[in-house]
Amino acid sequence: WGDMGHETVAYIASNFVTTATKTHFQKILADTTTDYLAAVATYADTYRYTSAGLYSKPYHFIDANDNPPTSCGVDYSRDCGTGGCVVSAIKNYTARVQSSSLSAANVAQAAKMVVHFIGDIHQPLHDENLDVGGNDIDVTFNGVSTNLHHIWDTNMPELYAGGSTLAVAKKWATTLTTAIKTGTYSSDAADWLTGIDITDPVSSAMIWAQDSNAFVCSTVMPNGVSAVENVDLAGAYYTAAMPIIEEQIAKAGYRLAAWLNLIATGST
Ligand code: DCM
Ligand code: DCM
Ligand code: DCM
Ligand code: ZN
Ligand code: ZN
């Protein structure tokens, strides 16, 4: 996701963590404001462009070597590269944020990484190898030349939510929080936590990756690459994609809250 998507995920999580979890992470992040998660949600994207952080580039995705739209599926041993992937990164930084021997700076960095990567794993094209997760599929969006990955990360969320600012993210998060509590998602939210297990981060994250990757076949390219390549996708394609984007952002925030609750207190 782009910055605004990550910030929305973080604000949703802020709305579902317990008071003890909030206190725990405000202390780790040295930030007692209500924006303590949203303020660090995009750190990992800045870090990966620094020379010190180049190693973390593969941590933002898992390259599922499946065959969309005919067959979708993620396999940890097949798809998590030797340099690591979003699933191994969630495992590593979940361990580091719970460490009592690492420096405060390292524990803070781990918290920032967990917030970001639980967001990214919910973007369907972050769970797909084809055409570099859609980066090599040229499309236009309202006449602007871009690529399929970028419209899922940024153009479609920003058009729907009304911009790219932190204030837009906060407002969208409020809407999605209500949808989880009492609206569209209220009967599904409990199922979103099926299989979550803090003692088995790989299995937990693979459930999320699998769930997200399935949308590559059903929604991202249901009629293959040729049906989207060099096409303007701001019409019917956008209309079909947007409910999935909203669901994935909502799920990411709800699962992130549960994961942070498990880290801080041992229960969701
Ligand atoms: N991005 C950027 N510069 C930054 C941080 C992020 O250009 N300092 C862009 C690159 C990606 C997008 O943000 O297109 C989102 O990245 P990701 O999906 O890994 O979060
Ligand atoms: N950090 C870390 N290990 C690194 C780089 C950074 O633990 N290799 C931590 C230190 C700060 C945060 O991440 O808490 C941001 O650091 P920087 O500004 O150096 O990216
Ligand atoms: N990306 C991905 N899968 C890949 C490579 C990249 O999901 N195999 C993501 C990371 C960024 C975006 O695509 O969100 C652009 O990546 P980059 O900045 O590395 O071109
Ligand atoms: Zn992306
Ligand atoms: Zn990312």
CSV table of C-alpha atoms and ligand atoms in Angstrom, one decimal:
chain,number,residue,atom,x,y,z
A,1,TRP,CA,0.0,0.0,0.0
A,2,GLY,CA,1.0,3.6,-0.3
A,3,ASP,CA,1.4,5.8,2.8
A,4,MET,CA,-2.3,6.6,3.2
A,5,GLY,CA,-3.3,2.9,3.1
A,6,HIS,CA,-0.6,2.0,5.7
A,7,GLU,CA,-1.8,4.8,7.9
A,8,THR,CA,-5.4,3.7,7.6
A,9,VAL,CA,-4.4,0.2,8.7
A,10,ALA,CA,-2.5,1.6,11.7
A,11,TYR,CA,-5.5,3.8,12.8
A,12,ILE,CA,-7.9,0.9,12.6
A,13,ALA,CA,-5.5,-1.1,14.7
A,14,SER,CA,-5.3,1.8,17.2
A,15,ASN,CA,-9.1,1.5,17.5
A,16,PHE,CA,-9.1,-2.2,18.5
A,17,VAL,CA,-6.0,-2.6,20.7
A,18,THR,CA,-6.6,-2.9,24.5
A,19,THR,CA,-5.5,-0.1,26.8
A,20,ALA,CA,-2.6,-2.3,28.0
A,21,THR,CA,-1.4,-2.8,24.4
A,22,LYS,CA,-1.7,0.9,23.7
A,23,THR,CA,0.5,1.7,26.7
A,24,HIS,CA,3.0,-1.0,25.8
A,25,PHE,CA,3.5,0.3,22.3
A,26,GLN,CA,3.4,4.0,23.2
A,27,LYS,CA,6.3,3.3,25.5
A,28,ILE,CA,8.3,1.3,22.9
A,29,LEU,CA,7.7,4.0,20.3
A,30,ALA,CA,8.2,6.9,22.8
A,31,ASP,CA,5.0,8.5,21.6
A,32,THR,CA,2.0,9.1,23.9
A,33,THR,CA,-0.2,10.6,21.2
A,34,THR,CA,-3.2,8.8,19.6
A,35,ASP,CA,-1.2,8.7,16.4
A,36,TYR,CA,1.6,6.5,17.8
A,37,LEU,CA,1.0,3.7,15.3
A,38,ALA,CA,0.0,5.8,12.2
A,39,ALA,CA,3.1,7.9,12.7
A,40,VAL,CA,5.4,4.9,12.1
A,41,ALA,CA,3.3,3.0,9.6
A,42,THR,CA,5.4,4.1,6.6
A,43,TYR,CA,8.9,3.9,8.2
A,44,ALA,CA,9.7,0.6,6.5
A,45,ASP,CA,9.2,2.2,3.0
A,46,THR,CA,11.6,5.0,3.8
A,47,TYR,CA,14.1,2.6,5.4
A,48,ARG,CA,14.2,0.3,2.3
A,49,TYR,CA,15.5,3.1,0.2
A,50,THR,CA,18.4,3.9,2.5
A,51,SER,CA,21.7,2.1,1.9
A,52,ALA,CA,21.6,0.6,5.4
A,53,GLY,CA,18.1,-0.7,4.8
A,54,LEU,CA,18.4,-2.2,1.3
A,55,TYR,CA,18.4,-5.7,2.7
A,56,SER,CA,14.8,-5.2,3.8
A,57,LYS,CA,13.4,-4.7,0.3
A,58,PRO,CA,12.1,-8.3,-0.1
A,59,TYR,CA,10.4,-8.1,3.3
A,60,HIS,CA,7.5,-6.1,1.8
A,61,PHE,CA,6.1,-9.1,-0.2
A,62,ILE,CA,6.1,-12.8,-0.9
A,63,ASP,CA,6.4,-13.8,-4.6
A,64,ALA,CA,3.8,-16.5,-5.0
A,65,ASN,CA,4.9,-18.6,-8.1
A,66,ASP,CA,1.3,-19.5,-8.9
A,67,ASN,CA,-0.5,-19.2,-12.2
A,68,PRO,CA,-3.3,-16.6,-12.1
A,69,PRO,CA,-6.1,-16.4,-13.0
A,70,THR,CA,-6.1,-20.2,-13.5
A,71,SER,CA,-4.7,-21.1,-10.2
A,72,CYS,CA,-3.7,-19.1,-7.1
A,73,GLY,CA,-1.8,-20.2,-4.1
A,74,VAL,CA,1.2,-19.4,-1.9
A,75,ASP,CA,3.8,-21.9,-0.6
A,76,TYR,CA,6.2,-20.7,2.1
A,77,SER,CA,9.1,-23.0,1.1
A,78,ARG,CA,8.7,-22.4,-2.6
A,79,ASP,CA,7.9,-18.6,-2.5
A,80,CYS,CA,9.8,-17.1,0.4
A,81,GLY,CA,13.2,-16.3,-1.2
A,82,THR,CA,16.6,-16.8,0.3
A,83,GLY,CA,16.7,-13.1,1.1
A,84,GLY,CA,13.5,-13.4,3.1
A,85,CYS,CA,9.9,-12.3,2.4
A,86,VAL,CA,7.0,-10.6,4.2
A,87,VAL,CA,6.2,-13.8,6.1
A,88,SER,CA,9.7,-14.4,7.4
A,89,ALA,CA,9.9,-10.7,8.2
A,90,ILE,CA,6.8,-10.8,10.4
A,91,LYS,CA,8.3,-13.8,12.2
A,92,ASN,CA,11.7,-12.0,12.7
A,93,TYR,CA,10.3,-8.7,13.8
A,94,THR,CA,7.7,-10.2,16.1
A,95,ALA,CA,10.5,-12.0,17.9
A,96,ARG,CA,12.6,-8.8,18.0
A,97,VAL,CA,9.8,-6.6,19.4
A,98,GLN,CA,9.5,-9.1,22.3
A,99,SER,CA,13.2,-9.3,23.0
A,100,SER,CA,14.6,-8.2,26.4
A,101,SER,CA,18.2,-8.1,25.2
A,102,LEU,CA,18.0,-5.8,22.1
A,103,SER,CA,18.4,-2.1,22.4
A,104,ALA,CA,15.4,0.2,22.8
A,105,ALA,CA,16.1,1.5,19.2
A,106,ASN,CA,16.1,-2.0,17.8
A,107,VAL,CA,12.8,-2.9,19.6
A,108,ALA,CA,11.2,0.3,18.3
A,109,GLN,CA,12.4,-0.5,14.8
A,110,ALA,CA,10.8,-4.0,15.1
A,111,ALA,CA,7.5,-2.5,16.2
A,112,LYS,CA,7.5,-0.2,13.2
A,113,MET,CA,8.3,-3.1,10.9
A,114,VAL,CA,5.4,-5.3,12.3
A,115,VAL,CA,2.9,-2.4,11.8
A,116,HIS,CA,4.0,-2.0,8.2
A,117,PHE,CA,4.4,-5.6,7.1
A,118,ILE,CA,1.0,-6.7,8.4
A,119,GLY,CA,-0.4,-4.0,6.2
A,120,ASP,CA,1.6,-5.0,3.1
A,121,ILE,CA,0.7,-8.7,3.3
A,122,HIS,CA,-3.0,-7.7,2.8
A,123,GLN,CA,-2.3,-6.1,-0.6
A,124,PRO,CA,-3.1,-8.9,-3.0
A,125,LEU,CA,-0.2,-8.0,-5.4
A,126,HIS,CA,2.3,-8.2,-2.5
A,127,ASP,CA,1.5,-11.9,-2.5
A,128,GLU,CA,2.1,-12.5,-6.2
A,129,ASN,CA,5.2,-13.1,-8.4
A,130,LEU,CA,3.7,-12.5,-11.8
A,131,ASP,CA,5.2,-9.5,-13.6
A,132,VAL,CA,7.0,-8.4,-10.4
A,133,GLY,CA,3.7,-8.3,-8.4
A,134,GLY,CA,2.1,-6.4,-11.3
A,135,ASN,CA,4.7,-3.6,-11.4
A,136,ASP,CA,5.5,-4.6,-15.0
A,137,ILE,CA,1.9,-4.4,-16.2
A,138,ASP,CA,1.3,-1.0,-17.6
A,139,VAL,CA,-2.1,0.5,-17.2
A,140,THR,CA,-3.7,3.9,-17.1
A,141,PHE,CA,-5.9,5.4,-14.4
A,142,ASN,CA,-8.1,8.3,-15.4
A,143,GLY,CA,-5.6,9.0,-18.2
A,144,VAL,CA,-2.5,8.8,-16.1
A,145,SER,CA,0.1,6.2,-17.1
A,146,THR,CA,1.0,3.9,-14.2
A,147,ASN,CA,1.1,0.2,-13.4
A,148,LEU,CA,-1.3,-2.4,-12.0
A,149,HIS,CA,0.7,-2.7,-8.7
A,150,HIS,CA,0.6,1.1,-8.2
A,151,ILE,CA,-3.1,1.5,-8.7
A,152,TRP,CA,-3.8,-1.1,-6.0
A,153,ASP,CA,-1.2,0.5,-3.6
A,154,THR,CA,-2.2,4.1,-4.2
A,155,ASN,CA,-4.5,5.4,-7.0
A,156,MET,CA,-7.6,3.4,-6.1
A,157,PRO,CA,-7.4,3.8,-2.3
A,158,GLU,CA,-6.7,7.6,-2.7
A,159,LEU,CA,-9.5,8.2,-5.2
A,160,TYR,CA,-12.0,6.4,-2.9
A,161,ALA,CA,-10.9,7.8,0.4
A,162,GLY,CA,-10.4,11.4,-1.0
A,163,GLY,CA,-6.7,12.0,-0.8
A,164,SER,CA,-3.3,11.0,0.6
A,165,THR,CA,-3.1,12.9,3.9
A,166,LEU,CA,-3.0,11.5,7.5
A,167,ALA,CA,-6.4,13.2,8.1
A,168,VAL,CA,-7.9,11.2,5.2
A,169,ALA,CA,-6.5,8.0,6.6
A,170,LYS,CA,-7.9,8.8,10.0
A,171,LYS,CA,-11.4,9.4,8.6
A,172,TRP,CA,-11.3,6.3,6.4
A,173,ALA,CA,-10.2,4.3,9.5
A,174,THR,CA,-13.1,5.6,11.5
A,175,THR,CA,-15.6,4.5,8.8
A,176,LEU,CA,-14.0,1.0,8.5
A,177,THR,CA,-13.9,0.7,12.3
A,178,THR,CA,-17.6,1.2,12.5
A,179,ALA,CA,-18.1,-1.3,9.6
A,180,ILE,CA,-16.1,-3.9,11.7
A,181,LYS,CA,-18.0,-3.2,14.9
A,182,THR,CA,-21.6,-2.9,13.7
A,183,GLY,CA,-21.7,-2.8,9.9
A,184,THR,CA,-20.7,-4.8,6.8
A,185,TYR,CA,-17.9,-6.7,8.5
A,186,SER,CA,-19.4,-7.3,11.9
A,187,SER,CA,-20.4,-11.0,11.2
A,188,ASP,CA,-17.0,-11.7,9.5
A,189,ALA,CA,-14.5,-10.1,11.9
A,190,ALA,CA,-14.2,-13.0,14.3
A,191,ASP,CA,-13.4,-15.3,11.3
A,192,TRP,CA,-10.6,-12.9,10.3
A,193,LEU,CA,-8.7,-14.1,13.4
A,194,THR,CA,-9.0,-17.8,12.6
A,195,GLY,CA,-5.6,-19.5,13.0
A,196,ILE,CA,-3.9,-16.6,14.6
A,197,ASP,CA,-1.1,-17.9,16.8
A,198,ILE,CA,1.7,-15.8,18.3
A,199,THR,CA,3.8,-18.9,18.9
A,200,ASP,CA,3.6,-19.7,15.2
A,201,PRO,CA,4.0,-16.5,13.2
A,202,VAL,CA,4.8,-18.2,9.9
A,203,SER,CA,1.5,-20.2,10.0
A,204,SER,CA,-0.4,-17.1,11.0
A,205,ALA,CA,1.1,-14.9,8.3
A,206,MET,CA,0.7,-17.6,5.7
A,207,ILE,CA,-3.1,-17.7,6.3
A,208,TRP,CA,-3.1,-13.9,5.7
A,209,ALA,CA,-0.9,-14.3,2.5
A,210,GLN,CA,-3.1,-17.1,1.2
A,211,ASP,CA,-6.3,-15.2,1.8
A,212,SER,CA,-4.9,-12.1,0.1
A,213,ASN,CA,-3.3,-14.0,-2.9
A,214,ALA,CA,-6.7,-15.5,-3.7
A,215,PHE,CA,-7.9,-12.1,-4.8
A,216,VAL,CA,-5.3,-12.0,-7.5
A,217,CYS,CA,-7.3,-14.7,-9.3
A,218,SER,CA,-10.8,-13.5,-8.4
A,219,THR,CA,-10.4,-9.7,-8.6
A,220,VAL,CA,-7.0,-8.4,-9.7
A,221,MET,CA,-6.8,-10.2,-13.0
A,222,PRO,CA,-9.9,-12.5,-13.3
A,223,ASN,CA,-9.5,-12.4,-17.1
A,224,GLY,CA,-5.7,-12.5,-17.2
A,225,VAL,CA,-3.0,-9.9,-17.9
A,226,SER,CA,-4.2,-9.1,-21.4
A,227,ALA,CA,-7.5,-7.8,-20.1
A,228,VAL,CA,-5.8,-5.1,-18.0
A,229,GLU,CA,-2.6,-4.3,-19.8
A,230,ASN,CA,-2.7,-0.8,-21.4
A,231,VAL,CA,-6.4,-0.4,-20.3
A,232,ASP,CA,-7.8,2.5,-18.3
A,233,LEU,CA,-8.9,0.9,-15.1
A,234,ALA,CA,-10.8,3.8,-13.5
A,235,GLY,CA,-14.2,2.5,-14.5
A,236,ALA,CA,-15.8,-0.9,-14.0
A,237,TYR,CA,-12.4,-2.4,-12.8
A,238,TYR,CA,-12.2,0.2,-10.0
A,239,THR,CA,-15.8,-0.4,-9.0
A,240,ALA,CA,-15.1,-4.1,-8.7
A,241,ALA,CA,-11.8,-3.7,-6.9
A,242,MET,CA,-12.8,-1.2,-4.3
A,243,PRO,CA,-14.8,-3.5,-2.0
A,244,ILE,CA,-11.9,-5.9,-1.9
A,245,ILE,CA,-9.4,-3.1,-1.1
A,246,GLU,CA,-11.7,-1.9,1.7
A,247,GLU,CA,-12.1,-5.4,3.1
A,248,GLN,CA,-8.3,-6.0,3.0
A,249,ILE,CA,-7.5,-2.7,4.7
A,250,ALA,CA,-10.1,-3.4,7.4
A,251,LYS,CA,-8.8,-7.0,7.9
A,252,ALA,CA,-5.2,-5.8,8.1
A,253,GLY,CA,-6.1,-3.3,10.8
A,254,TYR,CA,-8.1,-5.8,12.8
A,255,ARG,CA,-5.5,-8.5,12.5
A,256,LEU,CA,-2.7,-6.0,13.4
A,257,ALA,CA,-4.6,-5.0,16.6
A,258,ALA,CA,-5.0,-8.7,17.5
A,259,TRP,CA,-1.3,-9.4,16.8
A,260,LEU,CA,-0.2,-6.4,18.9
A,261,ASN,CA,-2.5,-7.5,21.7
A,262,LEU,CA,-0.9,-10.9,21.6
A,263,ILE,CA,2.5,-9.4,21.8
A,264,ALA,CA,1.7,-7.1,24.7
A,265,THR,CA,-0.8,-9.2,26.7
A,266,GLY,CA,-0.8,-12.8,25.4
A,267,SER,CA,-4.4,-12.7,24.2
A,268,THR,CA,-6.3,-11.1,21.3
B,1,DCM,N1,7.6,5.1,-1.8
B,1,DCM,C1,8.5,6.0,-2.3
B,1,DCM,N2,9.3,6.7,-1.4
B,1,DCM,C2,9.3,6.4,-0.1
B,1,DCM,C3,8.4,5.5,0.4
B,1,DCM,C4,7.6,4.8,-0.4
B,1,DCM,O1,8.5,6.2,-3.5
B,1,DCM,N3,10.2,7.1,0.7
B,1,DCM,C5,6.6,4.4,-2.7
B,1,DCM,C6,7.2,3.1,-3.4
B,1,DCM,C7,5.9,2.2,-3.5
B,1,DCM,C8,4.9,2.8,-2.5
B,1,DCM,O2,5.5,3.9,-1.9
B,1,DCM,O3,5.4,2.4,-4.8
B,1,DCM,C9,4.4,1.8,-1.5
B,1,DCM,O4,5.4,0.8,-1.2
B,1,DCM,P1,4.9,-0.5,-0.4
B,1,DCM,O5,3.8,-1.1,-1.1
B,1,DCM,O6,6.1,-1.4,-0.3
B,1,DCM,O7,4.5,-0.1,1.0
B,2,DCM,N1,17.3,0.9,13.5
B,2,DCM,C1,17.8,-0.4,13.9
B,2,DCM,N2,18.6,-1.1,13.1
B,2,DCM,C2,19.1,-0.6,11.9
B,2,DCM,C3,18.6,0.7,11.5
B,2,DCM,C4,17.7,1.4,12.3
B,2,DCM,O1,17.4,-0.8,14.9
B,2,DCM,N3,19.9,-1.3,11.2
B,2,DCM,C5,16.3,1.6,14.3
B,2,DCM,C6,16.9,2.8,15.0
B,2,DCM,C7,15.7,3.7,15.1
B,2,DCM,C8,14.9,3.4,13.9
B,2,DCM,O2,15.3,2.1,13.5
B,2,DCM,O3,14.8,3.4,16.2
B,2,DCM,C9,15.2,4.4,12.7
B,2,DCM,O4,16.5,4.4,12.5
B,2,DCM,P1,17.1,5.1,11.1
B,2,DCM,O5,16.7,6.5,11.2
B,2,DCM,O6,18.6,4.9,11.3
B,2,DCM,O7,16.6,4.3,10.0
B,3,DCM,N1,6.8,-5.3,-4.9
B,3,DCM,C1,6.1,-6.5,-4.8
B,3,DCM,N2,6.6,-7.6,-5.3
B,3,DCM,C2,7.8,-7.6,-5.9
B,3,DCM,C3,8.5,-6.4,-6.1
B,3,DCM,C4,8.0,-5.2,-5.5
B,3,DCM,O1,5.0,-6.5,-4.2
B,3,DCM,N3,8.3,-8.7,-6.4
B,3,DCM,C5,6.2,-4.0,-4.4
B,3,DCM,C6,7.0,-3.2,-3.4
B,3,DCM,C7,6.5,-1.8,-3.6
B,3,DCM,C8,6.2,-1.8,-5.1
B,3,DCM,O2,6.0,-3.2,-5.5
B,3,DCM,O3,5.2,-1.6,-3.0
B,3,DCM,C9,7.2,-1.1,-6.0
B,3,DCM,O4,8.5,-1.8,-5.7
B,3,DCM,P1,9.9,-1.1,-6.1
B,3,DCM,O5,9.9,0.2,-5.3
B,3,DCM,O6,10.9,-2.1,-5.5
B,3,DCM,O7,9.8,-1.0,-7.5
B,4,ZN,ZN,3.1,-2.1,-3.0
B,5,ZN,ZN,5.9,-1.7,2.0
